[in-house]
């Protein structure tokens, strides 16, 4: 079984507590009531706590629902209207509008008011949906509650409540939109109507205004009307930009009151155990750490729309190629490591590191890329010269060297539009390279010249053009050759194909250029609007088409009838589409909401079925067309162009490019992105079910144990279930629980960092521990013990002091050798790193970007009479060990050159890292002094653990 679950990594990590800390139940004849005071007695809601104890004070309580998966602490207001309100956010100005939110449960509950709480901390939409038990937000009986400061001193407060009148299934943090408000109240004064962007009455404190523009300093918040003023003072509870000070953004707390009782949401554990549960197959919303980016503008942007830093991607070998209008590659916004490289650059697929050996030159923008057989790539764009040679709009390069492939002689000619041929889009299928844009003819040295207006195809090896000619009478912006081989789809500014109507989109036969009838739906053609289309892609049984007036539609592959519709508001045309087969990603210069079911703009009406936030790009189910709201990144765009290029590489990583400057990575860390951003493929593989599960009863409790599970990215912990729910989350493979009534059943399941849960063990009741076996009778005449083996001599003992290099700078050459001076390195006792419970020397995780690799050195003496040493090193996640500068051991890293950016092949979970020891005997070492050096590599920058310890011993 696969289903959507709600356990973000931050929530899971915060709940990895020691089960034995739970107190035994006072009454062992019954399980304790869900009072929310411990993890084992977590309530299903703050409201349940209030029903159990009406006098319970406000504060932090343990809350758990089946959708949350395990318990976490949240702040509950137990005083207002009978209590039961859970705090989901607080802040003043610059709230995140992404479903990712801006904080963990711990951060939200840590400071609930005062200046320390002014910087917004918001739970993610996934956690909030879990708190409401998977129910609809628009069906919450008490709606949404805002507690807002009404003066600058924070001594007066206002209580606002509102309910949605339009569909609102899951939570969203985007409020400046057309979602309709039903009823509302301000300190009890009732009203109705308006939208979440602006509702209430008057221009004072009786209004909630989330409109975010220049008057509000572009800072999202739950603002007042124009007559309420504030200041940018850091201590003021009423914030406003220095520009007039109107429309104050007050410090605001957001509460919900889900009325959930445990008895109504928890079912007894199935006799066969719970089934495995995994997340949705869509890339992660957080961006991957950025090691390199691009910057500068070359031949634009004033000449043509879309002339942004990045316009296109493709992959060949282990490199991803980035094309666009940039002039440099660099490591940071400040220009660290900047190198001149215009319009086309290559980066390692997995690490994102720049490949400096690929250095072709272009005189203008690269707009399209495609990988060709034989380690080559095709590039199209506005250029006329490549590597100093004339190549107008199209060229084929060696993907390793950047040299021009002389065997491919295909070229384009334009006898219109000033005689300049340009290519906007490329695709490869069935031995053909398809090129489209603005031109009239295709030619080659061996194939002659063919009339192929706006779209052509070439033999991928020779470049000879084919006679295939759809003859489109306008610029083509996107082309997609179907994997089925029968059609080519085109989108752009054309209106005819071979004189036949082809209204901005066409499905063209690959054999005879015939057209399939395509009733394209346009959102607005009033006043002579053309409704041009800019992106098209066939995925499975659907054809996706995106374009102007902010539309993204999918059509049935066979009939070309519309299956799904999306309109963004306030605006932003769709301009790029990509897919991994499970999800469809679409890029746009839209920074508001995507309304599913809407087909018209600018008035989207009321028939739409769903509204989800979108910022530069969004994701949809390839099978159903449903919006996948969990992919909702947080970015800053230089000029509001958004995502003009999308690409899913062979590892499942989504690359999106445009004028993106900054992005948010895991941990809510803001980073410079430099034109493009990468998103890791989501982990949708559940860990293996724990084996060897045992439940043993004793007079003072129940002891549970099991064998470790495995997972493709590492197990993060185990959830212990009792009767009907999770009562403990632990890192180790055992847990001790309080005594419980006879017949109480227990099970355990494994969880990974992504929140995927294994199937649980079969539930079992605790058994009494077996009586110990009696001691055997002593042997009356025992044989004498043989001479014991000599104890090994510890040359480097556990907990020894090591010199460590941990920095964003490159490690110095020769660092592993005997003569290297490591006196400037950090020194500290092992284990060194983070994420495991035995760390003695903690490495600084605040470095930006966080390094992949740490380096360690120590000296040891081989005693006289020894000829070998025994090494035992922790591998978390991968290691290379050197003795006197010579490599002697490597684990979880590929063969070949290793750099600071090389990632380990697999993640090692924090619970299993201390026991993940690799051992080796090194022979023929001379007596005397030696140096051992170790480099430790993580599987990814935000690894939960990165730890090192090593012992060296001799017989």
Coordinates of N, CA, C and O in Angstrom, one line a residue, residues 195-344:
X195 N -12.3 38.0 0.3 CA -11.4 36.9 0.0 C -10.2 36.9 1.0 O -10.1 37.9 1.7
X196 N -9.4 35.9 0.9 CA -8.3 35.8 1.9 C -7.3 37.0 1.7 O -6.5 37.2 2.6
X197 N -7.3 37.6 0.5 CA -6.4 38.7 0.3 C -6.9 40.0 1.0 O -6.1 40.9 1.3
X198 N -8.2 40.1 1.3 CA -8.7 41.3 1.8 C -10.2 41.1 2.3 O -11.1 40.9 1.5
X199 N -10.4 41.1 3.6 CA -11.7 41.0 4.1 C -11.9 41.8 5.4 O -10.9 42.1 6.0
X200 N -13.1 42.0 5.8 CA -13.4 42.8 6.9 C -14.2 44.1 6.6 O -14.8 44.2 5.5
X201 N -14.1 45.1 7.4 CA -14.8 46.3 7.2 C -13.9 47.5 7.6 O -13.1 47.4 8.5
X202 N -14.1 48.6 6.9 CA -13.4 49.8 7.2 C -11.9 49.7 6.8 O -11.4 48.7 6.2
X203 N -11.1 50.7 7.2 CA -9.7 50.8 6.8 C -8.8 50.8 8.0 O -7.7 51.2 8.0
X204 N -9.4 50.2 9.2 CA -8.6 50.2 10.4 C -8.2 48.8 10.8 O -7.9 47.9 10.0
X205 N -8.4 48.5 12.1 CA -8.1 47.2 12.6 C -9.2 46.2 12.3 O -9.0 45.0 12.6
X206 N -10.3 46.6 11.8 CA -11.4 45.7 11.4 C -11.2 45.0 10.0 O -12.2 44.7 9.4
X207 N -9.9 44.9 9.6 CA -9.6 44.3 8.3 C -8.4 43.5 8.4 O -7.5 43.7 9.1
X208 N -8.5 42.4 7.6 CA -7.3 41.5 7.3 C -6.9 41.7 5.9 O -7.7 41.4 5.0
X209 N -5.7 42.2 5.7 CA -5.2 42.5 4.3 C -3.9 41.8 4.1 O -2.9 42.2 4.6
X210 N -3.9 40.8 3.3 CA -2.6 40.1 3.0 C -2.1 40.5 1.6 O -1.1 39.9 1.2
X211 N -2.7 41.4 1.0 CA -2.1 41.9 -0.3 C -0.7 42.4 -0.1 O -0.4 43.1 0.9
X212 N 0.2 42.0 -0.9 CA 1.6 42.3 -0.7 C 2.2 43.0 -1.9 O 2.4 42.4 -3.0
X213 N 2.4 44.3 -1.8 CA 2.9 45.1 -2.9 C 3.9 46.2 -2.3 O 4.4 46.0 -1.2
X214 N 4.1 47.2 -3.1 CA 5.0 48.2 -2.8 C 4.6 48.9 -1.5 O 5.4 49.3 -0.7
X215 N 3.3 49.1 -1.3 CA 2.8 49.8 -0.1 C 3.1 49.1 1.1 O 3.2 49.6 2.2
X216 N 3.2 47.8 1.0 CA 3.5 46.9 2.1 C 4.9 46.5 2.2 O 5.3 45.6 3.0
X217 N 5.8 47.1 1.4 CA 7.2 46.8 1.4 C 7.4 45.4 0.9 O 8.5 44.8 1.3
X218 N 6.5 44.9 0.1 CA 6.6 43.5 -0.4 C 6.8 42.5 0.7 O 7.4 41.4 0.4
X219 N 6.2 42.7 1.8 CA 6.4 41.8 3.0 C 5.1 41.2 3.3 O 4.2 41.9 3.8
X220 N 4.9 39.9 3.1 CA 3.7 39.3 3.5 C 3.4 39.3 5.0 O 4.3 39.2 5.8
X221 N 2.1 39.5 5.3 CA 1.7 39.5 6.7 C 0.2 39.7 6.8 O -0.4 39.9 5.8
X222 N -0.3 39.5 8.0 CA -1.8 39.6 8.2 C -2.1 41.0 8.6 O -2.4 41.3 9.8
X223 N -2.0 41.9 7.6 CA -2.0 43.4 7.8 C -3.4 44.0 8.1 O -4.4 43.4 7.9
X224 N -3.3 45.2 8.6 CA -4.5 46.0 8.8 C -4.8 46.9 7.6 O -4.1 46.8 6.6
X225 N -5.9 47.7 7.7 CA -6.2 48.6 6.6 C -5.2 49.8 6.6 O -4.3 49.9 7.4
X226 N -5.5 50.7 5.6 CA -4.5 51.8 5.3 C -4.4 52.8 6.4 O -3.4 53.5 6.5
X227 N -5.4 52.8 7.3 CA -5.3 53.9 8.4 C -4.5 53.4 9.6 O -4.3 54.2 10.5
X228 N -4.1 52.2 9.6 CA -3.2 51.7 10.8 C -1.8 51.8 10.3 O -1.4 51.2 9.3
X229 N -1.0 52.6 11.1 CA 0.4 52.8 10.7 C 1.3 52.0 11.6 O 1.0 51.7 12.8
X230 N 2.5 51.7 11.1 CA 3.5 51.1 11.9 C 4.9 51.6 11.6 O 5.0 52.7 10.9
X231 N 5.9 50.9 12.0 CA 7.2 51.4 11.7 C 8.1 50.2 11.5 O 7.8 49.1 12.0
X232 N 9.3 50.4 10.9 CA 10.2 49.3 10.8 C 11.1 49.0 12.0 O 12.0 48.2 12.0
X233 N 10.7 49.7 13.1 CA 11.4 49.5 14.4 C 11.4 48.0 14.7 O 10.3 47.3 14.8
X234 N 12.6 47.4 15.1 CA 12.7 46.0 15.4 C 11.9 45.6 16.6 O 11.6 44.4 16.8
X235 N 11.5 46.5 17.5 CA 10.8 46.2 18.7 C 9.3 46.5 18.6 O 8.6 46.1 19.5
X236 N 8.9 47.0 17.5 CA 7.4 47.4 17.4 C 6.6 46.2 17.0 O 7.0 45.4 16.1
X237 N 5.5 46.0 17.7 CA 4.5 45.0 17.3 C 3.7 45.3 16.1 O 3.0 44.4 15.6
X238 N 3.8 46.5 15.6 CA 3.2 46.9 14.3 C 4.3 47.3 13.4 O 4.9 48.4 13.5
X239 N 4.5 46.5 12.3 CA 5.6 46.8 11.4 C 5.0 47.4 10.1 O 3.9 47.1 9.7
X240 N 5.7 48.4 9.5 CA 5.4 48.9 8.2 C 6.7 49.4 7.6 O 7.6 49.7 8.3
X241 N 6.7 49.4 6.3 CA 7.9 49.9 5.6 C 8.0 51.4 5.8 O 7.1 52.0 6.2
X242 N 9.2 51.9 5.6 CA 9.4 53.3 5.8 C 8.7 54.2 4.9 O 8.5 55.4 5.1
X243 N 8.1 53.6 3.8 CA 7.4 54.3 2.8 C 5.9 54.6 3.2 O 5.0 53.9 2.8
X244 N 5.8 55.6 4.1 CA 4.4 56.0 4.5 C 3.9 55.3 5.8 O 3.1 55.9 6.5
X245 N 4.4 54.1 6.1 CA 4.0 53.5 7.3 C 2.6 52.9 7.4 O 2.1 52.5 8.4
X246 N 1.8 53.0 6.3 CA 0.5 52.5 6.3 C 0.4 51.0 6.2 O 1.4 50.3 5.9
X247 N -0.8 50.5 6.3 CA -1.1 49.0 6.1 C -0.2 48.2 7.1 O 0.5 47.3 6.6
X248 N -0.2 48.6 8.3 CA 0.8 47.9 9.3 C 0.6 46.4 9.3 O -0.5 45.9 9.2
X249 N 1.7 45.7 9.4 CA 1.7 44.3 9.6 C 1.9 44.0 11.1 O 3.0 44.2 11.6
X250 N 0.9 43.5 11.8 CA 1.0 43.3 13.2 C 1.6 42.0 13.5 O 1.6 41.0 12.7
X251 N 2.3 41.8 14.7 CA 2.7 40.5 15.1 C 1.4 39.7 15.3 O 0.4 40.1 15.9
X252 N 1.4 38.5 14.7 CA 0.2 37.6 14.6 C 0.6 36.2 15.0 O 1.6 35.7 14.7
X253 N -0.3 35.6 15.7 CA -0.3 34.2 16.0 C -1.5 33.5 15.3 O -2.6 34.1 15.2
X254 N -1.2 32.3 14.7 CA -2.2 31.6 13.9 C -2.5 30.3 14.7 O -1.6 29.5 15.0
X255 N -3.8 30.1 15.0 CA -4.3 28.9 15.7 C -5.3 28.2 14.9 O -6.1 28.8 14.2
X256 N -5.4 26.9 15.1 CA -6.5 26.0 14.6 C -7.0 25.2 15.8 O -6.3 25.0 16.8
X257 N -8.3 24.8 15.7 CA -8.8 23.9 16.8 C -9.5 22.7 16.2 O -10.7 22.6 16.1
X258 N -8.7 21.7 15.8 CA -9.2 20.4 15.3 C -9.9 19.7 16.5 O -9.2 19.5 17.5
X259 N -11.1 19.3 16.3 CA -11.8 18.6 17.4 C -11.7 17.1 17.2 O -12.6 16.4 16.7
X260 N -10.5 16.6 17.6 CA -10.2 15.1 17.3 C -10.1 14.4 18.6 O -9.3 14.9 19.5
X261 N -10.7 13.3 18.8 CA -10.6 12.4 19.9 C -9.9 11.1 19.5 O -10.1 10.6 18.4
X262 N -9.0 10.6 20.3 CA -8.2 9.4 20.0 C -9.1 8.3 19.6 O -8.9 7.5 18.7
X263 N -10.2 8.1 20.4 CA -11.1 7.0 20.2 C -11.7 7.0 18.8 O -12.2 5.9 18.3
X264 N -11.8 8.1 18.2 CA -12.4 8.2 16.9 C -11.5 8.1 15.7 O -11.9 8.0 14.6
X265 N -10.2 8.1 15.9 CA -9.2 8.1 14.8 C -8.3 7.0 14.9 O -7.6 6.7 13.9
X266 N -8.2 6.3 16.0 CA -7.2 5.1 16.1 C -8.0 3.8 16.1 O -9.0 3.7 16.8
X267 N -7.6 2.9 15.2 CA -8.1 1.6 15.2 C -7.1 0.6 15.8 O -5.9 0.8 15.7
X268 N -7.6 -0.5 16.3 CA -6.7 -1.5 16.8 C -5.7 -2.0 15.7 O -6.0 -2.0 14.5
X269 N -4.5 -2.4 16.2 CA -3.5 -2.8 15.2 C -4.0 -4.1 14.4 O -4.6 -5.0 15.1
X270 N -3.9 -4.1 13.1 CA -4.4 -5.3 12.4 C -3.6 -6.5 12.8 O -2.4 -6.4 13.2
X271 N -4.2 -7.7 12.7 CA -3.6 -8.9 13.2 C -2.3 -9.2 12.5 O -1.4 -9.8 13.0
X272 N -2.2 -8.8 11.2 CA -1.0 -9.0 10.4 C 0.0 -7.8 10.5 O 1.0 -7.9 9.8
X273 N -0.3 -6.8 11.3 CA 0.5 -5.6 11.4 C 0.1 -4.5 10.4 O -0.7 -4.7 9.5
X274 N 0.7 -3.4 10.5 CA 0.4 -2.3 9.6 C 1.1 -2.4 8.3 O 2.2 -3.0 8.3
X275 N 0.6 -1.8 7.3 CA 1.2 -1.9 6.0 C 2.3 -0.8 5.8 O 2.2 0.2 6.5
X276 N 3.2 -1.0 4.9 CA 4.2 0.0 4.6 C 3.5 1.3 4.0 O 2.5 1.2 3.3
X277 N 4.0 2.4 4.4 CA 3.5 3.7 3.9 C 4.6 4.6 3.4 O 5.7 4.7 4.0
X278 N 4.4 5.1 2.2 CA 5.5 6.0 1.6 C 4.9 7.3 1.2 O 3.6 7.5 1.1
X279 N 5.7 8.2 0.8 CA 5.3 9.5 0.4 C 4.9 9.6 -1.0 O 4.9 8.6 -1.8
X280 N 4.6 10.8 -1.5 CA 4.2 11.0 -2.9 C 5.5 11.1 -3.8 O 6.5 11.7 -3.4
X281 N 5.4 10.5 -4.9 CA 6.5 10.5 -5.9 C 6.6 11.9 -6.6 O 6.1 12.1 -7.7
X282 N 7.2 12.8 -5.9 CA 7.5 14.2 -6.5 C 8.8 14.7 -5.8 O 9.1 14.3 -4.7
X283 N 9.6 15.4 -6.5 CA 10.8 15.9 -6.0 C 10.6 16.7 -4.7 O 9.6 17.3 -4.5
X284 N 11.7 16.8 -3.9 CA 11.6 17.6 -2.7 C 11.4 19.1 -2.9 O 12.0 19.6 -3.9
X285 N 10.6 19.7 -2.1 CA 10.4 21.2 -2.3 C 11.6 22.0 -1.9 O 11.9 23.0 -2.5
X286 N 12.4 21.5 -0.9 CA 13.6 22.2 -0.5 C 14.7 22.0 -1.6 O 14.7 20.9 -2.2
X287 N 15.5 23.0 -1.9 CA 16.5 22.9 -2.9 C 17.7 22.2 -2.3 O 17.9 22.2 -1.1
X288 N 18.5 21.5 -3.2 CA 19.7 21.0 -2.8 C 20.8 22.1 -2.5 O 20.6 23.2 -3.1
X289 N 21.8 21.8 -1.7 CA 22.8 22.8 -1.5 C 23.5 23.2 -2.8 O 23.7 22.3 -3.7
X290 N 23.8 24.5 -3.0 CA 24.3 25.0 -4.3 C 25.8 25.2 -4.2 O 26.3 25.9 -3.3
X291 N 26.6 24.5 -5.0 CA 28.0 24.7 -5.0 C 28.5 25.6 -6.1 O 29.5 26.3 -5.9
X292 N 27.8 25.6 -7.2 CA 28.1 26.6 -8.3 C 26.9 27.1 -8.9 O 25.8 26.5 -8.8
X293 N 27.0 28.2 -9.6 CA 25.9 28.8 -10.3 C 26.4 29.6 -11.5 O 27.6 29.7 -11.7
X294 N 25.5 30.3 -12.1 CA 25.9 31.2 -13.2 C 25.4 32.6 -12.9 O 24.5 32.8 -12.1
X295 N 26.0 33.6 -13.6 CA 25.6 35.0 -13.3 C 25.9 35.8 -14.5 O 26.6 35.4 -15.5
X296 N 25.4 37.1 -14.5 CA 25.6 38.0 -15.5 C 24.6 37.8 -16.7 O 24.1 36.7 -16.9
X297 N 24.4 38.9 -17.5 CA 23.6 38.8 -18.6 C 24.4 39.2 -19.9 O 25.1 40.2 -19.9
X298 N 24.3 38.4 -20.9 CA 25.0 38.6 -22.1 C 24.2 39.4 -23.1 O 24.1 40.6 -23.0
X299 N 23.7 38.7 -24.1 CA 23.0 39.4 -25.2 C 21.6 39.7 -25.0 O 20.8 39.7 -25.9
X300 N 21.2 40.0 -23.8 CA 19.8 40.3 -23.5 C 19.8 41.2 -22.2 O 20.9 41.7 -21.9
X301 N 18.7 41.4 -21.6 CA 17.4 40.7 -21.9 C 16.5 41.6 -22.7 O 15.4 41.2 -23.0
X302 N 16.8 42.8 -23.1 CA 15.9 43.7 -23.7 C 15.5 43.2 -25.1 O 14.5 43.6 -25.7
X303 N 16.3 42.4 -25.7 CA 16.0 42.0 -27.1 C 14.9 41.0 -27.3 O 14.1 41.1 -28.2
X304 N 14.7 40.1 -26.3 CA 13.7 39.1 -26.5 C 13.2 38.6 -25.1 O 14.0 38.6 -24.1
X305 N 11.9 38.3 -24.9 CA 11.4 37.8 -23.7 C 12.1 36.5 -23.4 O 12.3 35.7 -24.3
X306 N 12.3 36.3 -22.1 CA 12.9 35.0 -21.7 C 14.4 34.9 -21.8 O 15.0 33.9 -21.7
X307 N 15.1 36.1 -22.1 CA 16.5 36.1 -22.2 C 17.1 36.2 -20.8 O 17.8 37.1 -20.4
X308 N 16.9 35.1 -20.0 CA 17.4 35.0 -18.6 C 18.7 34.3 -18.5 O 19.2 33.8 -19.5
X309 N 19.2 34.2 -17.3 CA 20.4 33.5 -17.1 C 20.4 32.1 -17.6 O 21.4 31.6 -18.2
X310 N 19.3 31.4 -17.4 CA 19.3 30.0 -17.8 C 18.0 29.7 -18.6 O 16.9 30.1 -18.2
X311 N 18.2 29.0 -19.7 CA 17.1 28.7 -20.6 C 16.9 27.3 -20.9 O 15.8 26.9 -21.4
X312 N 17.9 26.4 -20.6 CA 17.8 25.0 -21.1 C 18.8 24.1 -20.4 O 19.8 24.6 -19.8
X313 N 18.5 22.8 -20.3 CA 19.4 21.8 -19.7 C 19.4 20.6 -20.6 O 18.5 20.3 -21.4
X314 N 20.5 19.8 -20.5 CA 20.5 18.4 -21.0 C 21.6 17.7 -20.3 O 22.4 18.3 -19.5
X315 N 21.6 16.4 -20.4 CA 22.6 15.5 -19.7 C 23.3 14.6 -20.7 O 22.7 14.0 -21.6
X316 N 24.6 14.5 -20.5 CA 25.4 13.5 -21.2 C 26.4 13.0 -20.3 O 27.2 13.7 -19.7
X317 N 26.6 11.6 -20.2 CA 27.5 11.1 -19.3 C 27.1 11.4 -17.9 O 25.9 11.3 -17.5
X318 N 28.0 11.9 -17.1 CA 27.7 12.3 -15.7 C 27.6 13.8 -15.6 O 27.8 14.3 -14.5
X319 N 27.4 14.5 -16.7 CA 27.4 16.0 -16.7 C 26.0 16.4 -17.1 O 25.3 15.8 -17.9
X320 N 25.6 17.5 -16.5 CA 24.4 18.3 -16.9 C 24.9 19.6 -17.5 O 25.7 20.3 -16.9
X321 N 24.4 19.9 -18.7 CA 24.8 21.1 -19.4 C 23.7 22.2 -19.2 O 22.5 21.9 -19.3
X322 N 24.2 23.4 -19.0 CA 23.3 24.5 -18.7 C 23.5 25.6 -19.7 O 24.6 26.0 -19.9
X323 N 22.4 25.9 -20.4 CA 22.5 27.0 -21.5 C 21.6 28.1 -21.1 O 20.6 28.0 -20.5
X324 N 22.0 29.3 -21.6 CA 21.2 30.5 -21.4 C 21.9 31.8 -21.8 O 22.6 31.8 -22.8
X325 N 21.7 32.8 -21.0 CA 22.2 34.1 -21.4 C 23.3 34.6 -20.3 O 23.4 35.8 -20.2
X326 N 23.9 33.7 -19.6 CA 24.9 34.1 -18.6 C 26.3 34.4 -19.2 O 26.6 34.1 -20.3
X327 N 27.1 35.0 -18.4 CA 28.4 35.4 -18.8 C 29.5 34.7 -17.9 O 30.7 34.6 -18.4
X328 N 29.2 34.3 -16.7 CA 30.2 33.7 -15.8 C 29.6 32.5 -15.0 O 28.4 32.4 -14.9
X329 N 30.5 31.7 -14.6 CA 30.2 30.7 -13.6 C 30.9 31.1 -12.3 O 32.0 31.6 -12.3
X330 N 30.3 30.9 -11.1 CA 30.8 31.3 -9.9 C 30.2 30.5 -8.7 O 29.2 29.9 -8.9
X331 N 30.8 30.6 -7.5 CA 30.4 29.9 -6.4 C 29.4 30.6 -5.5 O 28.7 30.0 -4.7
X332 N 29.4 31.9 -5.6 CA 28.6 32.7 -4.6 C 28.1 34.0 -5.3 O 28.6 34.4 -6.4
X333 N 27.2 34.7 -4.6 CA 26.7 36.0 -5.1 C 27.8 37.0 -5.2 O 27.8 37.9 -6.0
X334 N 28.8 36.8 -4.3 CA 29.9 37.8 -4.3 C 31.0 37.5 -5.3 O 32.0 38.2 -5.4
X335 N 30.8 36.4 -6.1 CA 31.7 36.1 -7.2 C 32.9 35.2 -6.9 O 33.9 35.1 -7.6
X336 N 32.7 34.4 -5.8 CA 33.8 33.5 -5.4 C 34.1 32.5 -6.5 O 33.2 31.9 -7.1
X337 N 35.4 32.4 -6.9 CA 35.8 31.4 -7.9 C 35.3 31.8 -9.3 O 35.2 30.9 -10.2
X338 N 34.9 33.0 -9.6 CA 34.3 33.4 -10.8 C 35.2 33.1 -12.0 O 36.4 33.4 -11.9
X339 N 34.6 32.6 -13.1 CA 35.4 32.4 -14.3 C 34.5 32.8 -15.5 O 33.3 32.5 -15.5
X340 N 35.1 33.4 -16.5 CA 34.4 33.8 -17.7 C 33.9 32.5 -18.5 O 34.8 31.7 -18.9
X341 N 32.7 32.3 -18.6 CA 32.1 31.2 -19.4 C 30.7 31.6 -19.8 O 29.8 31.6 -19.0
X342 N 30.6 32.0 -21.1 CA 29.3 32.5 -21.5 C 28.4 31.5 -22.2 O 28.9 30.7 -23.0
X343 N 27.1 31.5 -21.9 CA 26.0 30.9 -22.6 C 25.9 29.4 -22.5 O 24.8 28.9 -22.6
X344 N 27.0 28.7 -22.2 CA 26.9 27.2 -22.1 C 28.0 26.7 -21.1 O 29.2 27.1 -21.3

